[in-house]
Amino acid sequence: MKTVLLTDDNEDIIELVELIISKFGCKLAKAKNGEVAVQYCQESPPDLVIMDLNMPDMDGFTAIESIRIN
């Protein structure tokens, strides 16, 4: 089963994407901010990352850059 990591701080977006992803038979992992997403990717890399760019703590641009480096 493929894993999709969704990183977003908006609960409505999370629910919507979860509904869509479930129709494709994928496992959805969720992160509330970029720091959590980076940690998740280091521990168990997902097949796909969907990232909000405007989040508190660590924005999506910084998180993606960090994920690519590691």
mmCIF file of N, CA and C in Angstrom, residues 11-56:
data_model
loop_
_atom_site.group_PDB
_atom_site.id
_atom_site.type_symbol
_atom_site.label_atom_id
_atom_site.label_comp_id
_atom_site.label_asym_id
_atom_site.label_seq_id
_atom_site.Cartn_x
_atom_site.Cartn_y
_atom_site.Cartn_z
ATOM 1 N N GLU A 11 -7.623 21.891 9.348
ATOM 2 C CA GLU A 11 -8.376 20.639 9.526
ATOM 3 C C GLU A 11 -9.326 20.347 8.365
ATOM 4 N N ASP A 12 -9.931 21.384 7.784
ATOM 5 C CA ASP A 12 -10.854 21.182 6.663
ATOM 6 C C ASP A 12 -10.128 20.590 5.452
ATOM 7 N N ILE A 13 -8.948 21.094 5.181
ATOM 8 C CA ILE A 13 -8.149 20.575 4.068
ATOM 9 C C ILE A 13 -7.752 19.125 4.338
ATOM 10 N N ILE A 14 -7.361 18.848 5.570
ATOM 11 C CA ILE A 14 -6.970 17.484 5.939
ATOM 12 C C ILE A 14 -8.122 16.514 5.698
ATOM 13 N N GLU A 15 -9.321 16.883 6.132
ATOM 14 C CA GLU A 15 -10.491 16.014 5.941
ATOM 15 C C GLU A 15 -10.792 15.797 4.465
ATOM 16 N N LEU A 16 -10.708 16.855 3.667
ATOM 17 C CA LEU A 16 -10.990 16.753 2.236
ATOM 18 C C LEU A 16 -9.982 15.842 1.535
ATOM 19 N N VAL A 17 -8.709 16.069 1.788
ATOM 20 C CA VAL A 17 -7.673 15.249 1.152
ATOM 21 C C VAL A 17 -7.771 13.800 1.626
ATOM 22 N N GLU A 18 -8.096 13.601 2.903
ATOM 23 C CA GLU A 18 -8.255 12.244 3.430
ATOM 24 C C GLU A 18 -9.360 11.497 2.686
ATOM 25 N N LEU A 19 -10.450 12.173 2.405
ATOM 26 C CA LEU A 19 -11.555 11.576 1.659
ATOM 27 C C LEU A 19 -11.110 11.187 0.243
ATOM 28 N N ILE A 20 -10.386 12.063 -0.407
ATOM 29 C CA ILE A 20 -9.927 11.807 -1.777
ATOM 30 C C ILE A 20 -8.904 10.672 -1.812
ATOM 31 N N ILE A 21 -7.918 10.724 -0.931
ATOM 32 C CA ILE A 21 -6.848 9.720 -0.908
ATOM 33 C C ILE A 21 -7.396 8.331 -0.602
ATOM 34 N N SER A 22 -8.390 8.250 0.278
ATOM 35 C CA SER A 22 -8.952 6.946 0.654
ATOM 36 C C SER A 22 -9.579 6.235 -0.543
ATOM 37 N N LYS A 23 -10.055 6.989 -1.513
ATOM 38 C CA LYS A 23 -10.656 6.390 -2.709
ATOM 39 C C LYS A 23 -9.616 5.706 -3.596
ATOM 40 N N PHE A 24 -8.349 6.043 -3.407
ATOM 41 C CA PHE A 24 -7.272 5.436 -4.187
ATOM 42 C C PHE A 24 -6.607 4.286 -3.452
ATOM 43 N N GLY A 25 -7.095 3.967 -2.264
ATOM 44 C CA GLY A 25 -6.548 2.851 -1.501
ATOM 45 C C GLY A 25 -5.176 3.105 -0.911
ATOM 46 N N CYS A 26 -4.870 4.366 -0.662
ATOM 47 C CA CYS A 26 -3.577 4.717 -0.083
ATOM 48 C C CYS A 26 -3.707 4.972 1.412
ATOM 49 N N LYS A 27 -2.606 4.763 2.113
ATOM 50 C CA LYS A 27 -2.540 5.107 3.529
ATOM 51 C C LYS A 27 -2.200 6.586 3.627
ATOM 52 N N LEU A 28 -2.908 7.323 4.483
ATOM 53 C CA LEU A 28 -2.648 8.747 4.652
ATOM 54 C C LEU A 28 -2.005 8.995 6.003
ATOM 55 N N ALA A 29 -0.810 9.560 5.967
ATOM 56 C CA ALA A 29 -0.135 10.014 7.184
ATOM 57 C C ALA A 29 -0.311 11.527 7.230
ATOM 58 N N LYS A 30 -0.477 12.078 8.440
ATOM 59 C CA LYS A 30 -0.749 13.508 8.571
ATOM 60 C C LYS A 30 0.275 14.177 9.472
ATOM 61 N N ALA A 31 0.655 15.390 9.097
ATOM 62 C CA ALA A 31 1.546 16.208 9.915
ATOM 63 C C ALA A 31 0.959 17.614 9.981
ATOM 64 N N LYS A 32 1.000 18.224 11.158
ATOM 65 C CA LYS A 32 0.415 19.555 11.363
ATOM 66 C C LYS A 32 1.356 20.692 10.975
ATOM 67 N N ASN A 33 2.656 20.391 10.843
ATOM 68 C CA ASN A 33 3.601 21.441 10.459
ATOM 69 C C ASN A 33 4.822 20.816 9.787
ATOM 70 N N GLY A 34 5.684 21.673 9.285
ATOM 71 C CA GLY A 34 6.851 21.206 8.551
ATOM 72 C C GLY A 34 7.821 20.400 9.380
ATOM 73 N N GLU A 35 7.988 20.767 10.648
ATOM 74 C CA GLU A 35 8.923 20.038 11.512
ATOM 75 C C GLU A 35 8.502 18.581 11.679
ATOM 76 N N VAL A 36 7.213 18.362 11.890
ATOM 77 C CA VAL A 36 6.692 16.999 12.038
ATOM 78 C C VAL A 36 6.847 16.236 10.722
ATOM 79 N N ALA A 37 6.624 16.910 9.597
ATOM 80 C CA ALA A 37 6.761 16.265 8.285
ATOM 81 C C ALA A 37 8.194 15.814 8.034
ATOM 82 N N VAL A 38 9.151 16.665 8.366
ATOM 83 C CA VAL A 38 10.564 16.315 8.180
ATOM 84 C C VAL A 38 10.913 15.102 9.031
ATOM 85 N N GLN A 39 10.480 15.103 10.274
ATOM 86 C CA GLN A 39 10.750 13.974 11.168
ATOM 87 C C GLN A 39 10.120 12.688 10.625
ATOM 88 N N TYR A 40 8.873 12.785 10.146
ATOM 89 C CA TYR A 40 8.193 11.608 9.593
ATOM 90 C C TYR A 40 8.965 11.055 8.395
ATOM 91 N N CYS A 41 9.398 11.936 7.508
ATOM 92 C CA CYS A 41 10.108 11.499 6.301
ATOM 93 C C CYS A 41 11.443 10.837 6.630
ATOM 94 N N GLN A 42 12.084 11.277 7.698
ATOM 95 C CA GLN A 42 13.345 10.660 8.113
ATOM 96 C C GLN A 42 13.110 9.263 8.676
ATOM 97 N N GLU A 43 12.005 9.086 9.404
ATOM 98 C CA GLU A 43 11.719 7.806 10.052
ATOM 99 C C GLU A 43 11.135 6.769 9.094
ATOM 100 N N SER A 44 10.212 7.187 8.254
ATOM 101 C CA SER A 44 9.613 6.258 7.282
ATOM 102 C C SER A 44 9.167 7.046 6.053
ATOM 103 N N PRO A 45 10.042 7.156 5.061
ATOM 104 C CA PRO A 45 9.766 7.970 3.877
ATOM 105 C C PRO A 45 8.475 7.556 3.159
ATOM 106 N N PRO A 46 7.593 8.524 2.893
ATOM 107 C CA PRO A 46 6.353 8.231 2.174
ATOM 108 C C PRO A 46 6.604 8.148 0.668
ATOM 109 N N ASP A 47 5.610 7.673 -0.051
ATOM 110 C CA ASP A 47 5.694 7.610 -1.509
ATOM 111 C C ASP A 47 5.386 8.963 -2.150
ATOM 112 N N LEU A 48 4.591 9.774 -1.455
ATOM 113 C CA LEU A 48 4.190 11.083 -1.962
ATOM 114 C C LEU A 48 4.023 12.029 -0.786
ATOM 115 N N VAL A 49 4.446 13.291 -0.969
ATOM 116 C CA VAL A 49 4.252 14.322 0.052
ATOM 117 C C VAL A 49 3.398 15.429 -0.548
ATOM 118 N N ILE A 50 2.322 15.764 0.145
ATOM 119 C CA ILE A 50 1.498 16.918 -0.208
ATOM 120 C C ILE A 50 1.722 17.934 0.904
ATOM 121 N N MET A 51 2.227 19.119 0.550
ATOM 122 C CA MET A 51 2.688 20.071 1.554
ATOM 123 C C MET A 51 2.037 21.439 1.374
ATOM 124 N N ASP A 52 1.437 21.937 2.448
ATOM 125 C CA ASP A 52 0.980 23.322 2.503
ATOM 126 C C ASP A 52 2.231 24.196 2.574
ATOM 127 N N LEU A 53 2.257 25.294 1.860
ATOM 128 C CA LEU A 53 3.443 26.144 1.861
ATOM 129 C C LEU A 53 3.430 27.182 2.973
ATOM 130 N N ASN A 54 2.245 27.593 3.418
ATOM 131 C CA ASN A 54 2.122 28.631 4.443
ATOM 132 C C ASN A 54 1.635 28.031 5.752
ATOM 133 N N MET A 55 2.592 27.714 6.631
ATOM 134 C CA MET A 55 2.261 27.139 7.936
ATOM 135 C C MET A 55 3.108 27.816 9.001
ATOM 136 N N PRO A 56 2.621 27.792 10.246
ATOM 137 C CA PRO A 56 3.442 28.330 11.340
ATOM 138 C C PRO A 56 4.606 27.386 11.650
#
